[in-house]
Short mmCIF file of C-alpha atoms in Angstrom, two decimals:
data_model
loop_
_atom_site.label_atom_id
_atom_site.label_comp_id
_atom_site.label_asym_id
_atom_site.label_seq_id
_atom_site.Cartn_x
_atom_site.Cartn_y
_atom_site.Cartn_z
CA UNK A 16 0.00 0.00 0.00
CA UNK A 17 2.96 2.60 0.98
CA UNK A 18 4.23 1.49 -2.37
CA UNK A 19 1.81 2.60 -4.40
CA UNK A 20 0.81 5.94 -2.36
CA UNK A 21 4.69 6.82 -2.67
CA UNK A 22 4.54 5.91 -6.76
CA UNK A 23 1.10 8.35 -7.16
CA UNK A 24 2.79 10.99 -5.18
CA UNK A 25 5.76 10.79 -7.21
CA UNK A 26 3.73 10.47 -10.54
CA UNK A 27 1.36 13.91 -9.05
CA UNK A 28 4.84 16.15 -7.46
CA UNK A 29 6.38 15.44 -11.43
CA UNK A 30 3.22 16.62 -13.19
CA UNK A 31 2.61 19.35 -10.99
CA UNK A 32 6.50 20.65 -10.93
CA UNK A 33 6.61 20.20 -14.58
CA UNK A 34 3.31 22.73 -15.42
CA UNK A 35 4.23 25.03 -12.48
CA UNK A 36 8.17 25.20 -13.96
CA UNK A 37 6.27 26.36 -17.03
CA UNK A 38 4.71 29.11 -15.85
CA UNK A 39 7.56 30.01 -13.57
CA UNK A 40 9.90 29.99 -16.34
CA UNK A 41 7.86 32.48 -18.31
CA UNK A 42 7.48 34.45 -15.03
CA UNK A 43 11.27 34.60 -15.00
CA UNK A 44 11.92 35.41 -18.16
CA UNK A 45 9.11 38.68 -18.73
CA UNK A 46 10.36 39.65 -15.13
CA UNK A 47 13.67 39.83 -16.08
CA UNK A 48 13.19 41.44 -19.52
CA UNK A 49 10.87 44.19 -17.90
CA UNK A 50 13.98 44.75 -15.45
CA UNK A 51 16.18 44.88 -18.01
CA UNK A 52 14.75 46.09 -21.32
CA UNK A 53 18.02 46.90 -22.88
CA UNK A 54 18.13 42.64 -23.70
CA UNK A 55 15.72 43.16 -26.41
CA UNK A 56 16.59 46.24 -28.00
CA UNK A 57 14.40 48.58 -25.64
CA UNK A 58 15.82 51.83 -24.10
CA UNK A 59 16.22 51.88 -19.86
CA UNK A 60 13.21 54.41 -18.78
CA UNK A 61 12.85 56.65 -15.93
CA UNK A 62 16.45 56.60 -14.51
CA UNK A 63 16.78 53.09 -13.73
CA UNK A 64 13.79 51.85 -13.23
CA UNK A 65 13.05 49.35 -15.69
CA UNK A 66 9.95 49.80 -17.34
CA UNK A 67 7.97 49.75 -14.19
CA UNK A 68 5.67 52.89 -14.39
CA UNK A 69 4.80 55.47 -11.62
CA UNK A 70 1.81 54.53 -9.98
CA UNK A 71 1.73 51.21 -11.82
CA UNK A 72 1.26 49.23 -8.59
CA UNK A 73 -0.44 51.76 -6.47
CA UNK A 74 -3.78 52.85 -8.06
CA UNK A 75 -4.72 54.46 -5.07
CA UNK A 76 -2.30 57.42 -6.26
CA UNK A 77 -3.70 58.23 -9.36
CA UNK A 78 -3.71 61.30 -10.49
CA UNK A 79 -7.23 63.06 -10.73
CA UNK A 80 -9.16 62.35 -14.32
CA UNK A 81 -7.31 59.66 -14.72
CA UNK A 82 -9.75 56.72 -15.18
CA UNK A 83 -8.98 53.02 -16.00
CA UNK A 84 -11.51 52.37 -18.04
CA UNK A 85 -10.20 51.45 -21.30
CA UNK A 86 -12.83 53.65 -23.09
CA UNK A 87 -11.69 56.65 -21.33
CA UNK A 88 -8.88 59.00 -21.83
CA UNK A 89 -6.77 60.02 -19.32
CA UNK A 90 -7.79 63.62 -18.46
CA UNK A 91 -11.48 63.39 -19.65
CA UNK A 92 -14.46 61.54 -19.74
CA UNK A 93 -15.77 60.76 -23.14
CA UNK A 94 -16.42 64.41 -24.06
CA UNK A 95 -17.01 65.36 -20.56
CA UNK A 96 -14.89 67.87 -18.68
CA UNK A 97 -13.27 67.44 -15.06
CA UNK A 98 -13.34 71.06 -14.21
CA UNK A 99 -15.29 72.03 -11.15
CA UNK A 100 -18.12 74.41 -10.99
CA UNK A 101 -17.89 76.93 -8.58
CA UNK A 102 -20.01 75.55 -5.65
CA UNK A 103 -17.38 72.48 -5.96
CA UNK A 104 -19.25 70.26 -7.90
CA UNK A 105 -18.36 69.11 -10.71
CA UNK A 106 -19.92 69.80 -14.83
CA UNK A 107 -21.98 66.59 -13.91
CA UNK A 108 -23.10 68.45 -10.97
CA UNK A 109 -21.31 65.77 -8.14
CA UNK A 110 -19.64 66.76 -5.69
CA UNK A 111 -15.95 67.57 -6.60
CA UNK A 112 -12.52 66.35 -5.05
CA UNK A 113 -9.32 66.81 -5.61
CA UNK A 114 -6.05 65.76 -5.66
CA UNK A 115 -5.31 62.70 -3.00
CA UNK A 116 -9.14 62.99 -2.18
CA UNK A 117 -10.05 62.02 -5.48
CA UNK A 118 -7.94 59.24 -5.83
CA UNK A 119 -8.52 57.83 -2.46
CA UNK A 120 -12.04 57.53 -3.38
CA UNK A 121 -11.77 55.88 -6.48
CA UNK A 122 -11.04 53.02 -4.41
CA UNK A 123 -13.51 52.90 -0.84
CA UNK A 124 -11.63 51.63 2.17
CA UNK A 125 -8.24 52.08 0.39
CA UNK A 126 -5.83 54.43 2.12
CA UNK A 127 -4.06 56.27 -0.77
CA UNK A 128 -0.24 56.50 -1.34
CA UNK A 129 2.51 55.01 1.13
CA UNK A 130 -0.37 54.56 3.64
CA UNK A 131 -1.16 57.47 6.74
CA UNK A 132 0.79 59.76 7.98
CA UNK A 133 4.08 58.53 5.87
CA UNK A 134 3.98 55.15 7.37
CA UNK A 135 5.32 52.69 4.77
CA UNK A 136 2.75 50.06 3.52
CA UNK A 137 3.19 46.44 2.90
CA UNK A 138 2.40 47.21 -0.69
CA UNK A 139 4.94 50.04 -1.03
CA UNK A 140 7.68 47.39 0.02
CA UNK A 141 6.42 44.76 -2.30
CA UNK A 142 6.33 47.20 -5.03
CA UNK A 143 10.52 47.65 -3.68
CA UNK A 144 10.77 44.57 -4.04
CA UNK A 145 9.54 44.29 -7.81
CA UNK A 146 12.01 47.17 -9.01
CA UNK A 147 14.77 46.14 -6.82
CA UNK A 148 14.72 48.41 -4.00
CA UNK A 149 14.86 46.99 0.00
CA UNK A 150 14.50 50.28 1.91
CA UNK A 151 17.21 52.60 0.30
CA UNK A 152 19.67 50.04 -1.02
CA UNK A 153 19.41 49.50 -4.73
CA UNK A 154 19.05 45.50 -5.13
CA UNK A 155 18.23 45.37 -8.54
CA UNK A 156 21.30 43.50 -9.62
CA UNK A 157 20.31 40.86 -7.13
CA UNK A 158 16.35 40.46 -8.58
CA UNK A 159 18.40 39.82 -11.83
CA UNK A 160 20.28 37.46 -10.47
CA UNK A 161 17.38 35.52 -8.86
CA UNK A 162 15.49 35.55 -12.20
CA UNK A 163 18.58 34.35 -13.69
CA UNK A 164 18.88 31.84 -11.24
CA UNK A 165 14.68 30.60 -11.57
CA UNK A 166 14.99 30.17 -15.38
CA UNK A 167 18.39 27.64 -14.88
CA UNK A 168 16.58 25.86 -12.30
CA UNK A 169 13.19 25.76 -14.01
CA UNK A 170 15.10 25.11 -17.44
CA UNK A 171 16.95 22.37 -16.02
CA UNK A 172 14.03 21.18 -13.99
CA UNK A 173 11.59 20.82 -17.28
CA UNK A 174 14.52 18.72 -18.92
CA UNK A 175 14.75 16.21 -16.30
CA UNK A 176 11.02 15.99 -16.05
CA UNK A 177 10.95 15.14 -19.43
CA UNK A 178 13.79 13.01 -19.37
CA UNK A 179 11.83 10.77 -16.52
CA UNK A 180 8.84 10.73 -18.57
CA UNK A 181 10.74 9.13 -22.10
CA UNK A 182 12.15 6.53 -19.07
CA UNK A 183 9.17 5.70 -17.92
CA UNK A 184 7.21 5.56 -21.63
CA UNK A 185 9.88 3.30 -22.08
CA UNK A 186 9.59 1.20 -19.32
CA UNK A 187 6.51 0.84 -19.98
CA UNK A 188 6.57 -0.31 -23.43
CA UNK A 189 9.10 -2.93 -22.88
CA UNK A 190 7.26 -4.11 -19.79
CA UNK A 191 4.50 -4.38 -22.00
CA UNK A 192 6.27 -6.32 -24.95
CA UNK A 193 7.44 -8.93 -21.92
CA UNK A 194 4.50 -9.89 -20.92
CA UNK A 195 2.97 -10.18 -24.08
CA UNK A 196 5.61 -12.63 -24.84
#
C-alpha cells in the first residue's frame, strides 16, 4: 500500500513541478526582460527603473481624471470635462474632489499612497521589491540574479522531467512487450 501511495505521489509532485516550472519559467523570463529592457533592444526608462511605471502598482495614487476604463482618456471623460463648478461640484453636478481625495475615493476603504501619515505600507515594500529596491539600497542587480537563477533551475528542472517521462514511456513499453511474450 505505501508502495503505491509513494509511486502516485511521485507520478502527481512530477506533473505538478513540470506545469508550475512552465509558468515560472515564463514568469522569470518577462520579469527579467521588464527589469532589463536593454536585452531586447528597448531603451532603460525613468532613470533606472526598468519599465515599471509610476503609480503602476499603487492605483490608489492616481492622479485626478485619470480613469482606468479602457474607453476613457486620461484627463477626460468621453467628451465630458473634469473642471469644477464653482459651488465644488463638478460639470456633472457631483460633488468635486481633488487631488489625493479624489484618488482615495476611487477606491472605498483604500488608504491612498505610502499609507497614513508617511507610514510605509506592505504594498509600497512589495512594489521595492519588484524594481529592486529593499528600503534605500538599490538591489536590482540581485532580482536579476534571482530571475537568472529561476529560469536555470526551471530550465533544467523541465529537462529532467521530461527526461523521466521518455524513461518511464519506455519502461513501460518494454514491460508491456514482456509480458505479451
Amino acid at each position: 500500500m505505501r508502495r503505491i501511495y509513494m509511486k502516485k505521489t511521485r507520478k502527481a509532485h512530477l506533473w505538478i513541478g513540470l506545469i508550475c516550472s512552465i509558468f515560472i519559467l515564463i514568469e522569470s523570463v518577462t520579469g527579467l526582460l521588464m527589469n532589463e529592457p536593454w536585452l531586447i533592444g528597448q531603451t532603460q526608462m525613468e532613470g533606472n527603473r526598468g519599465n515599471f511605471q509610476p503609480g503602476q502598482f499603487n492605483r490608489g495614487a492616481m492622479q485626478q481624471g485619470t480613469t482606468t476604463n479602457s474607453g476613457q482618456t486620461q484627463g477626460t471623460a468621453q467628451g465630458q470635462s473634469q473642471a469644477q463648478a464653482p459651488n465644488g461640484a463638478n460639470s456633472n453636478g457631483q460633488p468635486g474632489l481633488s487631488g489625493q481625495n479624489a484618488a482615495a475615493n476611487q477606491f472605498p476603504g483604500r488608504p491612498g499612497a505610502g499609507g497614513e501619515g508617511g507610514s510605509t505600507s506592505i504594498t509600497d515594500i512589495i512594489r521595492g521589491l519588484h524594481e529592486g529596491k529593499i528600503g534605500t539600497a538599490n538591489v536590482k542587480w540581485l532580482v536579476d540574479l534571482v530571475a537568472i537563477a529561476l529560469i536555470f533551475l526551471t530550465g533544467t528542472g523541465i529537462y529532467l522531467s521530461i527526461k523521466v517521462l521518455k524513461a518511464d514511456k519506455k519502461r513501460r513499453s518494454r514491460n508491456a512487450e514482456g509480458q505479451v511474450a
